[in-house]
Amino acid sequence: MCRELTPWEKCVEFHGHICPGLALGFKAAVIALNELGVARAADEELVTIVENDACGVDAIQVLTGCTIGKGNLIYRDYGKQVYTFGNRKTGEAVRVSVKPDVMGRDPEHRKLMDLVMKGEATDEECDCFKEKHLERSQKILELSAEEFCKVEKVKLDFPKKARIFDTIICAECGEGAMEPRVRVKDGKMVCLECAGEEYSRGW
């Protein structure tokens, strides 16, 4: 009989490897779910707003059940290790802000990472990098909530639940696009890609 994977192992399996970034998202999600007193969402009961597109978002998807496909994972491109989790049933929400010094600075680790990313690392350097990656990940997982982040209750303007829209066939490329994402170009309905640059006032 196969042993059931732990929540952390499920996140690693989904992401593909262990890394400090995954540990950050895992830790943030565990803390938030405990604060809200909820478990993984089967549908859209929970909403998560992530402020980066890094590794940790994969752990958040696995633990919370919030995904792009269900419409309850919202991405804001702020480049910050900050996550807001909300419970639609109670209206409660918490904002988890990871402390900047959690990752720490390790010049040797950074140097090894650069070599690995460039494909210039020796086998020995690759092994050393993996070992340091595991060590840093484990240290993050072992931190207390107080050491790891700032948690605050916030008022969240919950987004509307996901909707299903009609598909419009683009007059130029012939591909289908959801109705709200279609534009009028030269009197014809076209997708955003074919519409080209949209009118903007700098927002």
XYZ file of N, CA, C and O in Angstrom:
812
model
N 0.846 -1.194 0.000
C 0.000 0.000 0.000
C 0.887 1.251 0.000
O 1.819 1.362 0.789
N 0.591 2.166 -0.907
C 1.390 3.383 -1.031
C 1.094 4.348 0.106
O -0.053 4.523 0.509
N 2.146 4.973 0.616
C 1.991 5.984 1.659
C 1.455 7.265 1.027
O 1.886 7.674 -0.038
N 0.516 7.900 1.701
C -0.020 9.166 1.197
C 1.027 10.267 1.356
O 1.706 10.352 2.383
N 1.159 11.089 0.350
C 2.124 12.171 0.398
C 1.719 13.228 1.417
O 0.536 13.500 1.613
N 2.702 13.816 2.075
C 2.439 14.928 2.979
C 2.111 16.160 2.138
O 2.412 16.202 0.932
N 1.509 17.198 2.730
C 1.231 18.422 1.968
C 2.479 18.989 1.296
O 2.426 19.423 0.147
N 3.611 18.975 2.014
C 4.848 19.483 1.430
C 5.284 18.631 0.240
O 5.683 19.153 -0.804
N 5.185 17.325 0.379
C 5.565 16.428 -0.715
C 4.665 16.634 -1.936
O 5.124 16.536 -3.073
N 3.393 16.904 -1.699
C 2.472 17.169 -2.815
C 2.885 18.433 -3.562
O 2.816 18.492 -4.795
N 3.320 19.439 -2.811
C 3.774 20.682 -3.434
C 5.037 20.449 -4.249
O 5.169 20.971 -5.361
N 5.959 19.665 -3.696
C 7.213 19.357 -4.403
C 6.911 18.570 -5.676
O 7.480 18.838 -6.740
N 6.006 17.615 -5.583
C 5.639 16.804 -6.747
C 5.049 17.695 -7.841
O 5.379 17.556 -9.024
N 4.191 18.619 -7.451
C 3.547 19.510 -8.419
C 4.562 20.458 -9.050
O 4.569 20.671 -10.263
N 5.438 21.016 -8.227
C 6.415 22.001 -8.701
C 7.568 21.360 -9.475
O 8.115 21.959 -10.397
N 7.943 20.156 -9.057
C 9.000 19.440 -9.749
C 10.307 19.323 -8.997
O 11.131 18.476 -9.314
N 10.515 20.171 -8.009
C 11.752 20.100 -7.220
C 11.582 20.913 -5.937
O 10.641 21.691 -5.800
N 12.515 20.729 -5.007
C 12.529 21.495 -3.765
C 13.375 22.746 -3.982
O 14.468 22.669 -4.538
N 12.854 23.893 -3.543
C 13.629 25.132 -3.618
C 13.123 26.106 -2.556
O 11.995 25.967 -2.064
N 13.934 27.076 -2.185
C 13.518 28.045 -1.165
C 12.245 28.799 -1.540
O 11.414 29.095 -0.684
N 12.095 29.093 -2.830
C 10.889 29.812 -3.263
C 9.626 29.019 -2.997
O 8.613 29.565 -2.565
N 9.679 27.724 -3.259
C 8.519 26.866 -2.995
C 8.211 26.850 -1.509
O 7.049 26.890 -1.092
N 9.272 26.809 -0.693
C 9.100 26.806 0.762
C 8.426 28.092 1.249
O 7.612 28.062 2.173
N 8.749 29.218 0.614
C 8.122 30.489 1.004
C 6.616 30.433 0.795
O 5.838 30.827 1.670
N 6.191 29.953 -0.378
C 4.761 29.869 -0.651
C 4.055 28.867 0.233
O 2.931 29.103 0.693
N 4.720 27.740 0.485
C 4.150 26.709 1.355
C 3.906 27.268 2.750
O 2.817 27.138 3.320
N 4.931 27.917 3.289
C 4.842 28.476 4.645
C 3.754 29.537 4.720
O 2.963 29.581 5.676
N 3.694 30.410 3.719
C 2.687 31.477 3.706
C 1.272 30.898 3.681
O 0.379 31.363 4.400
N 1.070 29.866 2.871
C -0.255 29.256 2.759
C -0.669 28.548 4.048
O -1.818 28.667 4.494
N 0.257 27.827 4.660
C -0.046 27.127 5.914
C -0.458 28.123 6.992
O -1.450 27.923 7.713
N 0.292 29.203 7.103
C 0.001 30.225 8.108
C -1.371 30.849 7.855
O -2.175 31.019 8.774
N -1.640 31.180 6.601
C -2.915 31.820 6.266
C -4.108 30.905 6.506
O -5.130 31.327 7.062
N -3.990 29.653 6.105
C -5.094 28.705 6.309
C -5.368 28.502 7.796
O -6.533 28.376 8.211
N -4.308 28.469 8.592
C -4.490 28.351 10.043
C -5.168 29.590 10.618
O -6.051 29.486 11.482
N -4.758 30.752 10.139
C -5.356 32.006 10.610
C -6.848 32.065 10.282
O -7.654 32.540 11.076
N -7.200 31.594 9.094
C -8.597 31.634 8.661
C -9.404 30.440 9.162
O -10.634 30.441 9.086
N -8.705 29.413 9.648
C -9.387 28.224 10.154
C -10.090 27.434 9.065
O -11.188 26.909 9.273
N -9.448 27.363 7.889
C -10.069 26.661 6.762
C -9.089 25.658 6.162
O -7.896 25.677 6.453
N -9.620 24.819 5.292
C -8.804 23.845 4.576
C -8.856 24.176 3.088
O -9.430 25.187 2.688
N -8.292 23.319 2.290
C -8.231 23.526 0.835
C -9.619 23.720 0.236
O -10.569 23.035 0.594
N -9.726 24.653 -0.686
C -11.011 24.938 -1.319
C -11.324 23.928 -2.416
O -10.476 23.634 -3.258
N -12.533 23.398 -2.385
C -12.967 22.485 -3.442
C -13.429 23.281 -4.658
O -13.257 22.874 -5.800
N -14.014 24.454 -4.375
C -14.505 25.292 -5.459
C -13.904 26.690 -5.324
O -12.704 26.850 -5.316
N -14.749 27.716 -5.150
C -14.259 29.093 -5.060
C -14.441 29.684 -3.665
O -14.510 30.904 -3.513
N -14.497 28.812 -2.643
C -14.708 29.316 -1.280
C -13.584 30.239 -0.835
O -13.806 31.170 -0.063
N -12.387 29.963 -1.300
C -11.237 30.793 -0.951
C -10.795 31.609 -2.154
O -10.998 31.210 -3.302
N -10.182 32.732 -1.866
C -9.587 33.574 -2.902
C -8.168 33.913 -2.450
O -7.956 34.217 -1.267
N -7.208 33.827 -3.356
C -5.841 34.212 -3.026
C -5.337 35.228 -4.041
O -5.507 35.051 -5.246
N -4.748 36.290 -3.532
C -4.106 37.289 -4.379
C -2.607 37.156 -4.175
O -2.120 37.291 -3.048
N -1.888 36.852 -5.238
C -0.436 36.708 -5.156
C 0.218 37.907 -5.837
O -0.268 38.382 -6.862
N 1.297 38.390 -5.258
C 1.942 39.589 -5.782
C 3.277 39.286 -6.470
O 4.152 40.137 -6.578
N 3.433 38.048 -6.933
C 4.594 37.633 -7.718
C 4.219 36.391 -8.509
O 3.180 35.780 -8.268
N 5.073 36.052 -9.472
C 4.828 34.837 -10.263
C 5.958 33.836 -10.059
O 6.358 33.126 -10.978
N 6.472 33.785 -8.833
C 7.607 32.921 -8.511
C 7.161 31.531 -8.035
O 5.974 31.222 -7.977
N 8.143 30.728 -7.648
C 7.928 29.319 -7.292
C 6.849 29.104 -6.220
O 6.099 28.135 -6.272
N 6.802 29.996 -5.235
C 5.886 29.814 -4.120
C 4.427 29.742 -4.513
O 3.603 29.143 -3.806
N 4.076 30.322 -5.649
C 2.679 30.308 -6.093
C 2.206 28.883 -6.358
O 1.030 28.558 -6.152
N 3.115 28.012 -6.776
C 2.732 26.612 -7.003
C 2.286 25.944 -5.708
O 1.300 25.211 -5.674
N 3.013 26.208 -4.620
C 2.626 25.629 -3.326
C 1.285 26.186 -2.873
O 0.458 25.464 -2.307
N 1.057 27.461 -3.127
C -0.205 28.085 -2.733
C -1.369 27.458 -3.483
O -2.439 27.202 -2.905
N -1.176 27.162 -4.762
C -2.244 26.511 -5.524
C -2.580 25.142 -4.947
O -3.753 24.785 -4.801
N -1.542 24.375 -4.640
C -1.751 23.015 -4.129
C -2.453 23.031 -2.776
O -3.401 22.276 -2.536
N -2.002 23.901 -1.875
C -2.541 23.907 -0.512
C -3.911 24.565 -0.396
O -4.747 24.134 0.391
N -4.132 25.630 -1.157
C -5.403 26.376 -1.008
C -6.476 25.931 -1.995
O -7.663 26.150 -1.748
N -6.065 25.349 -3.120
C -7.046 25.014 -4.151
C -7.429 26.224 -4.983
O -8.348 26.158 -5.794
N -6.728 27.332 -4.797
C -6.977 28.533 -5.597
C -6.147 28.441 -6.875
O -4.932 28.270 -6.806
N -6.800 28.544 -8.012
C -6.103 28.417 -9.286
C -6.629 29.437 -10.293
O -7.743 29.942 -10.148
N -5.810 29.688 -11.308
C -6.238 30.580 -12.394
C -7.493 30.019 -13.055
O -8.430 30.741 -13.372
N -7.511 28.716 -13.263
C -8.630 28.075 -13.948
C -9.957 28.233 -13.233
O -11.013 28.315 -13.875
N -9.931 28.241 -11.900
C -11.172 28.413 -11.137
C -11.518 29.876 -10.930
O -12.588 30.197 -10.429
N -10.588 30.759 -11.274
C -10.858 32.190 -11.142
C -10.683 32.732 -9.743
O -11.053 33.883 -9.475
N -10.111 31.925 -8.832
C -9.938 32.415 -7.467
C -8.475 32.605 -7.083
O -8.137 32.745 -5.914
N -7.602 32.602 -8.099
C -6.196 32.981 -7.902
C -5.957 34.225 -8.741
O -6.066 34.188 -9.965
N -5.667 35.318 -8.073
C -5.482 36.593 -8.763
C -4.023 36.993 -8.684
O -3.430 37.015 -7.605
N -3.450 37.300 -9.839
C -2.036 37.654 -9.934
C -1.862 39.153 -10.124
O -2.443 39.737 -11.028
N -1.071 39.755 -9.251
C -0.706 41.157 -9.379
C 0.813 41.231 -9.515
O 1.527 40.742 -8.652
N 1.290 41.837 -10.564
C 2.710 41.833 -10.893
C 3.469 42.914 -10.116
O 3.952 43.887 -10.691
N 3.593 42.711 -8.794
C 4.291 43.676 -7.942
C 5.698 43.207 -7.575
O 6.486 43.966 -7.030
N 6.009 41.944 -7.829
C 7.329 41.416 -7.493
C 7.588 41.348 -6.003
O 8.737 41.457 -5.567
N 6.536 41.136 -5.208
C 6.676 41.115 -3.748
C 6.244 39.761 -3.191
O 5.307 39.146 -3.706
N 6.927 39.328 -2.144
C 6.553 38.084 -1.466
C 5.420 38.410 -0.481
O 5.561 38.326 0.733
N 4.284 38.759 -1.059
C 3.107 39.139 -0.278
C 1.902 38.396 -0.849
O 1.737 38.318 -2.073
N 1.092 37.863 0.049
C -0.053 37.055 -0.362
C -1.263 37.405 0.505
O -1.154 37.504 1.722
N -2.416 37.574 -0.123
C -3.649 37.832 0.608
C -4.603 36.672 0.378
O -4.826 36.260 -0.765
N -5.141 36.150 1.466
C -6.032 34.992 1.409
C -7.384 35.386 1.997
O -7.433 35.964 3.098
N -8.456 35.091 1.308
C -9.778 35.445 1.799
C -10.745 34.283 1.787
O -10.668 33.405 0.920
N -11.655 34.270 2.752
C -12.676 33.240 2.879
C -14.027 33.868 2.523
O -14.535 34.721 3.247
N -14.584 33.480 1.386
C -15.858 34.066 0.944
C -16.993 33.833 1.948
O -17.866 34.682 2.111
N -16.975 32.674 2.603
C -18.087 32.323 3.508
C -18.169 33.245 4.722
O -19.241 33.584 5.189
N -17.017 33.639 5.251
C -16.996 34.477 6.455
C -16.667 35.939 6.168
O -16.881 36.802 7.010
N -16.098 36.179 4.985
C -15.675 37.537 4.660
C -14.329 37.905 5.259
O -13.841 39.020 5.077
N -13.710 36.956 5.968
C -12.412 37.221 6.594
C -11.279 37.133 5.566
O -11.358 36.339 4.628
N -10.234 37.920 5.793
C -9.075 37.870 4.917
C -7.817 38.210 5.709
O -7.863 38.999 6.655
N -6.713 37.589 5.329
C -5.428 37.890 5.966
C -4.390 38.178 4.888
O -4.411 37.593 3.797
N -3.496 39.090 5.214
C -2.399 39.435 4.306
C -1.103 38.947 4.947
O -0.780 39.308 6.083
N -0.385 38.109 4.220
C 0.872 37.547 4.703
C 2.015 38.203 3.935
O 2.129 38.034 2.718
N 2.846 38.941 4.643
C 3.984 39.623 4.036
C 5.266 38.975 4.555
O 5.595 39.078 5.736
N 5.976 38.272 3.677
C 7.200 37.577 4.075
C 8.283 38.604 4.394
O 8.500 39.555 3.644
N 8.959 38.420 5.518
C 10.010 39.355 5.916
C 11.184 39.283 4.938
O 11.622 38.191 4.561
N 11.689 40.456 4.509
C 12.745 40.495 3.478
C 14.016 39.731 3.825
O 14.702 39.240 2.933
N 14.319 39.609 5.104
C 15.574 38.959 5.487
C 15.451 37.446 5.671
O 16.407 36.773 6.039
N 14.265 36.904 5.388
C 14.047 35.468 5.570
C 14.988 34.643 4.691
O 15.549 33.641 5.117
N 15.153 35.069 3.463
C 16.001 34.321 2.533
C 17.481 34.468 2.874
O 18.286 33.587 2.609
N 17.834 35.604 3.476
C 19.231 35.835 3.806
C 20.074 35.971 2.546
O 19.588 35.817 1.430
N 21.327 36.288 2.737
C 22.226 36.427 1.583
C 23.385 35.451 1.738
O 24.068 35.437 2.742
N 23.583 34.646 0.733
C 24.658 33.658 0.720
C 25.382 33.789 -0.625
O 24.936 33.235 -1.641
N 26.472 34.548 -0.653
C 27.192 34.777 -1.911
C 27.599 33.491 -2.632
O 27.547 33.418 -3.862
N 27.992 32.483 -1.853
C 28.406 31.223 -2.474
C 27.227 30.553 -3.179
O 27.359 30.040 -4.291
N 26.060 30.568 -2.512
C 24.858 29.986 -3.093
C 24.479 30.720 -4.378
O 24.130 30.110 -5.389
N 24.589 32.036 -4.343
C 24.253 32.848 -5.510
C 25.205 32.557 -6.678
O 24.782 32.438 -7.837
N 26.488 32.417 -6.350
C 27.479 32.128 -7.378
C 27.206 30.769 -8.029
O 27.257 30.628 -9.259
N 26.887 29.788 -7.192
C 26.576 28.459 -7.701
C 25.313 28.488 -8.568
O 25.244 27.832 -9.614
N 24.325 29.261 -8.126
C 23.081 29.367 -8.882
C 23.340 29.943 -10.277
O 22.800 29.453 -11.274
N 24.167 30.966 -10.334
C 24.494 31.580 -11.627
C 25.166 30.575 -12.551
O 24.857 30.502 -13.747
N 26.092 29.777 -11.993
C 26.795 28.779 -12.800
C 25.826 27.708 -13.306
O 25.891 27.290 -14.471
N 24.922 27.265 -12.425
C 23.944 26.238 -12.808
C 23.009 26.774 -13.884
O 22.731 26.086 -14.883
N 22.513 27.992 -13.699
C 21.584 28.594 -14.658
C 22.225 28.781 -16.031
O 21.564 28.668 -17.057
N 23.524 29.061 -16.047
C 24.239 29.257 -17.314
C 24.682 27.930 -17.930
O 25.189 27.901 -19.057
N 24.527 26.836 -17.180
C 24.959 25.536 -17.681
C 26.457 25.357 -17.628
O 27.025 24.524 -18.346
N 27.106 26.129 -16.756
C 28.568 26.090 -16.662
C 29.067 25.391 -15.403
O 30.275 25.315 -15.164
N 28.171 24.872 -14.576
C 28.567 24.246 -13.312
C 29.077 22.830 -13.531
O 28.567 22.090 -14.380
N 30.096 22.470 -12.758
C 30.596 21.092 -12.786
C 29.617 20.210 -12.021
O 28.718 20.701 -11.326
N 29.779 18.900 -12.106
C 28.907 17.984 -11.362
C 29.008 18.265 -9.862
O 28.003 18.243 -9.144
N 30.215 18.510 -9.417
C 30.434 18.797 -7.992
C 29.727 20.090 -7.585
O 29.099 20.158 -6.525
N 29.804 21.109 -8.429
C 29.143 22.386 -8.131
C 27.625 22.236 -8.165
O 26.923 22.844 -7.353
N 27.124 21.402 -9.066
C 25.675 21.134 -9.132
C 25.198 20.459 -7.846
O 24.154 20.811 -7.296
N 25.973 19.491 -7.372
C 25.620 18.786 -6.131
C 25.646 19.744 -4.944
O 24.765 19.690 -4.080
N 26.640 20.605 -4.916
C 26.763 21.581 -3.833
C 25.586 22.553 -3.856
O 25.037 22.916 -2.816
N 25.192 22.972 -5.049
C 24.059 23.886 -5.197
C 22.773 23.239 -4.687
O 22.004 23.850 -3.943
N 22.547 21.990 -5.080
C 21.341 21.279 -4.642
C 21.310 21.143 -3.127
O 20.264 21.296 -2.490
N 22.466 20.863 -2.545
C 22.560 20.712 -1.088
C 22.216 22.028 -0.384
O 21.475 22.045 0.590
N 22.766 23.119 -0.904
C 22.482 24.427 -0.312
C 21.010 24.803 -0.496
O 20.383 25.395 0.386
N 20.455 24.452 -1.646
C 19.040 24.701 -1.925
C 18.164 23.995 -0.890
O 17.211 24.564 -0.358
N 18.501 22.736 -0.626
C 17.740 21.946 0.347
C 17.877 22.533 1.751
O 16.894 22.618 2.498
N 19.082 22.938 2.110
C 19.331 23.508 3.437
C 18.528 24.792 3.639
O 17.891 24.989 4.680
N 18.559 25.666 2.636
C 17.841 26.936 2.742
C 16.329 26.717 2.793
O 15.606 27.396 3.515
N 15.853 25.748 2.033
C 14.421 25.420 2.030
C 13.997 24.915 3.398
O 12.954 25.326 3.932
N 14.779 24.019 3.975
C 14.461 23.451 5.275
C 14.452 24.513 6.364
O 13.594 24.511 7.250
N 15.399 25.446 6.300
C 15.453 26.526 7.296
C 14.187 27.366 7.253
O 13.651 27.768 8.291
N 13.695 27.629 6.054
C 12.456 28.405 5.906
C 11.281 27.654 6.516
O 10.471 28.224 7.243
N 11.197 26.370 6.235
C 10.084 25.563 6.753
C 10.088 25.483 8.279
O 9.036 25.318 8.901
N 11.270 25.600 8.877
C 11.380 25.474 10.335
C 11.177 26.789 11.080
O 11.097 26.796 12.315
N 11.078 27.897 10.373
C 10.885 29.192 11.026
C 9.517 29.277 11.694
O 8.534 28.701 11.218
N 9.445 30.025 12.785
C 8.144 30.292 13.401
C 7.431 31.326 12.547
O 8.054 32.025 11.735
N 6.119 31.441 12.723
C 5.350 32.425 11.960
C 5.883 33.833 12.199
O 5.967 34.651 11.285
N 6.261 34.113 13.439
C 6.753 35.443 13.801
C 8.074 35.763 13.108
O 8.322 36.896 12.707
N 8.927 34.758 12.978
C 10.211 34.948 12.300
C 10.025 35.074 10.786
O 10.786 35.774 10.113
N 9.011 34.408 10.283
C 8.821 34.290 8.842
C 8.123 35.491 8.194
O 8.499 35.918 7.099
N 7.105 36.008 8.845
C 6.291 37.001 8.151
C 5.521 37.922 9.101
O 5.526 37.741 10.318
N 4.879 38.891 8.484
C 3.932 39.756 9.179
C 2.546 39.345 8.697
O 2.302 39.249 7.490
N 1.659 39.077 9.635
C 0.299 38.673 9.293
C -0.679 39.708 9.819
O -0.615 40.081 10.988
N -1.575 40.168 8.960
C -2.564 41.140 9.418
C -3.921 40.847 8.795
O -4.011 40.441 7.641
N -4.955 41.032 9.600
C -6.315 40.899 9.100
C -6.601 42.123 8.234
O -6.277 43.248 8.601
N -7.193 41.903 7.072
C -7.486 42.997 6.161
C -8.925 42.879 5.654
O -9.539 41.817 5.728
N -9.423 43.985 5.140
C -10.733 43.973 4.500
C -10.507 43.728 3.019
O -9.780 44.487 2.368
N -11.096 42.686 2.482
C -10.872 42.316 1.092
C -12.138 42.524 0.273
O -13.215 42.067 0.652
N -11.978 43.230 -0.828
C -13.073 43.404 -1.771
C -13.060 42.169 -2.678
O -12.326 42.126 -3.663
N -13.844 41.168 -2.296
C -13.807 39.895 -3.007
C -14.229 40.059 -4.466
O -15.228 40.725 -4.756
N -13.472 39.465 -5.385
C -13.869 39.533 -6.799
C -15.118 38.697 -7.036
O -15.427 37.782 -6.259
N -15.829 39.037 -8.082
C -17.003 38.246 -8.427
C -16.555 36.838 -8.815
O -15.443 36.630 -9.282
N -17.440 35.877 -8.621
C -17.113 34.505 -8.987
C -16.936 34.407 -10.502
O -17.475 35.213 -11.267
N -16.148 33.429 -10.909
C -15.856 33.251 -12.334
C -17.140 33.032 -13.126
O -18.083 32.396 -12.652
N -17.175 33.583 -14.345
C -18.335 33.442 -15.224
C -17.922 32.749 -16.508
O -16.761 32.780 -16.907
N -18.902 32.162 -17.179
C -18.665 31.554 -18.483
C -19.295 32.463 -19.526
O -20.479 32.807 -19.437
N -18.494 32.879 -20.506
C -18.958 33.808 -21.528
C -19.088 33.118 -22.879
O -18.494 32.064 -23.128
N -19.843 33.762 -23.766
C -19.958 33.261 -25.137
C -18.621 33.422 -25.851
O -17.826 34.304 -25.522
N -18.395 32.569 -26.822
C -17.187 32.647 -27.636
C -17.501 33.398 -28.931
O -18.486 33.096 -29.609
N -16.649 34.352 -29.249
C -16.780 35.111 -30.491
C -15.637 34.706 -31.425
O -14.486 34.620 -30.997
N -15.940 34.466 -32.670
C -14.920 34.102 -33.641
C -14.286 35.378 -34.182
O -14.966 36.259 -34.703
N -12.970 35.475 -34.035
C -12.236 36.646 -34.508
C -12.312 36.727 -36.033
O -12.047 35.754 -36.728
N -12.655 37.930 -36.530
C -12.804 38.135 -37.975
C -11.467 38.057 -38.715
O -11.459 37.874 -39.939
N -10.349 38.167 -37.986
C -9.049 38.139 -38.658
C -8.363 36.774 -38.594
O -7.980 36.213 -39.607
N -8.195 36.240 -37.380
C -7.462 34.965 -37.267
C -8.365 33.737 -37.270
O -7.895 32.620 -37.433
N -9.659 33.943 -37.043
C -10.590 32.825 -37.058
C -10.631 32.018 -35.776
O -11.330 31.007 -35.689
N -9.869 32.463 -34.763
C -9.868 31.747 -33.486
C -10.955 32.306 -32.562
O -11.351 33.465 -32.678
N -11.402 31.449 -31.640
C -12.441 31.867 -30.708
C -11.872 32.616 -29.515
O -10.807 32.260 -29.008
N -12.570 33.654 -29.077
C -12.159 34.424 -27.898
C -13.390 34.731 -27.062
O -14.487 34.901 -27.596
N -13.186 34.795 -25.716
C -14.333 35.076 -24.859
C -14.842 36.499 -25.117
O -14.065 37.420 -25.371
N -16.142 36.651 -25.068
C -16.801 37.907 -25.446
C -16.209 39.172 -24.810
O -15.990 40.161 -25.512
N -15.903 39.172 -23.488
C -15.378 40.409 -22.898
C -13.988 40.799 -23.392
O -13.546 41.923 -23.177
N -13.280 39.871 -24.054
C -11.930 40.157 -24.514
C -11.887 40.496 -26.017
O -10.830 40.577 -26.602
N -13.042 40.672 -26.611
C -13.111 40.988 -28.026
C -13.231 42.497 -28.226
O -13.806 43.192 -27.404
N -12.627 43.001 -29.300
C -12.682 44.427 -29.620
C -13.223 44.618 -31.039
O -13.218 43.697 -31.846
N -13.671 45.838 -31.318
C -14.139 46.179 -32.655
C -13.000 46.861 -33.403
O -12.421 47.831 -32.917
N -12.647 46.331 -34.568
C -11.584 46.895 -35.394
C -12.099 46.991 -36.833
O -12.467 45.984 -37.438
N -12.145 48.201 -37.335
C -12.667 48.431 -38.688
C -14.057 47.825 -38.847
O -14.395 47.237 -39.890
N -14.856 47.944 -37.787
C -16.234 47.463 -37.837
C -16.392 45.969 -37.673
O -17.499 45.435 -37.781
N -15.286 45.253 -37.388
C -15.358 43.799 -37.224
C -14.924 43.400 -35.821
O -14.106 44.075 -35.193
N -15.452 42.289 -35.341
C -15.094 41.773 -34.023
C -13.793 40.978 -34.122
O -13.708 40.024 -34.901
N -12.782 41.424 -33.355
C -11.491 40.740 -33.387
C -10.987 40.481 -31.965
O -11.380 41.164 -31.016
N -10.080 39.499 -31.837
C -9.490 39.179 -30.537
C -8.472 40.254 -30.159
O -8.071 41.067 -30.997
N -8.022 40.247 -28.914
C -7.071 41.256 -28.442
C -5.769 41.225 -29.229
O -5.178 42.267 -29.518
N -5.322 40.018 -29.579
C -4.061 39.909 -30.303
C -4.149 40.589 -31.666
O -3.248 41.319 -32.084
N -5.254 40.365 -32.348
C -5.432 40.962 -33.666
C -5.797 42.445 -33.584
O -5.561 43.203 -34.530
N -6.360 42.863 -32.463
C -6.730 44.265 -32.296
C -5.492 45.151 -32.199
O -5.539 46.335 -32.517
N -4.365 44.576 -31.772
C -3.146 45.343 -31.655
C -3.175 46.225 -30.433
O -3.897 45.960 -29.462
N -2.410 47.296 -30.444
C -2.295 48.183 -29.277
C -3.626 48.874 -28.996
O -4.244 49.460 -29.880
N -4.043 48.761 -27.735
C -5.305 49.378 -27.338
C -5.113 50.845 -26.951
O -4.026 51.275 -26.599
N -6.199 51.589 -27.037
C -6.170 52.987 -26.593
C -5.867 53.018 -25.104
O -6.453 52.289 -24.319
N -4.914 53.829 -24.733
C -4.529 53.900 -23.333
C -4.215 55.326 -22.941
O -3.740 56.124 -23.753
N -4.469 55.666 -21.694
C -4.132 56.996 -21.179
C -3.086 56.893 -20.085
O -3.040 57.679 -19.169
N -2.245 55.868 -20.209
C -1.128 55.733 -19.274
C -1.431 54.957 -18.011
O -0.592 54.878 -17.117
N -2.627 54.352 -17.919
C -2.947 53.567 -16.729
C -2.283 52.227 -16.895
O -2.404 51.320 -16.328
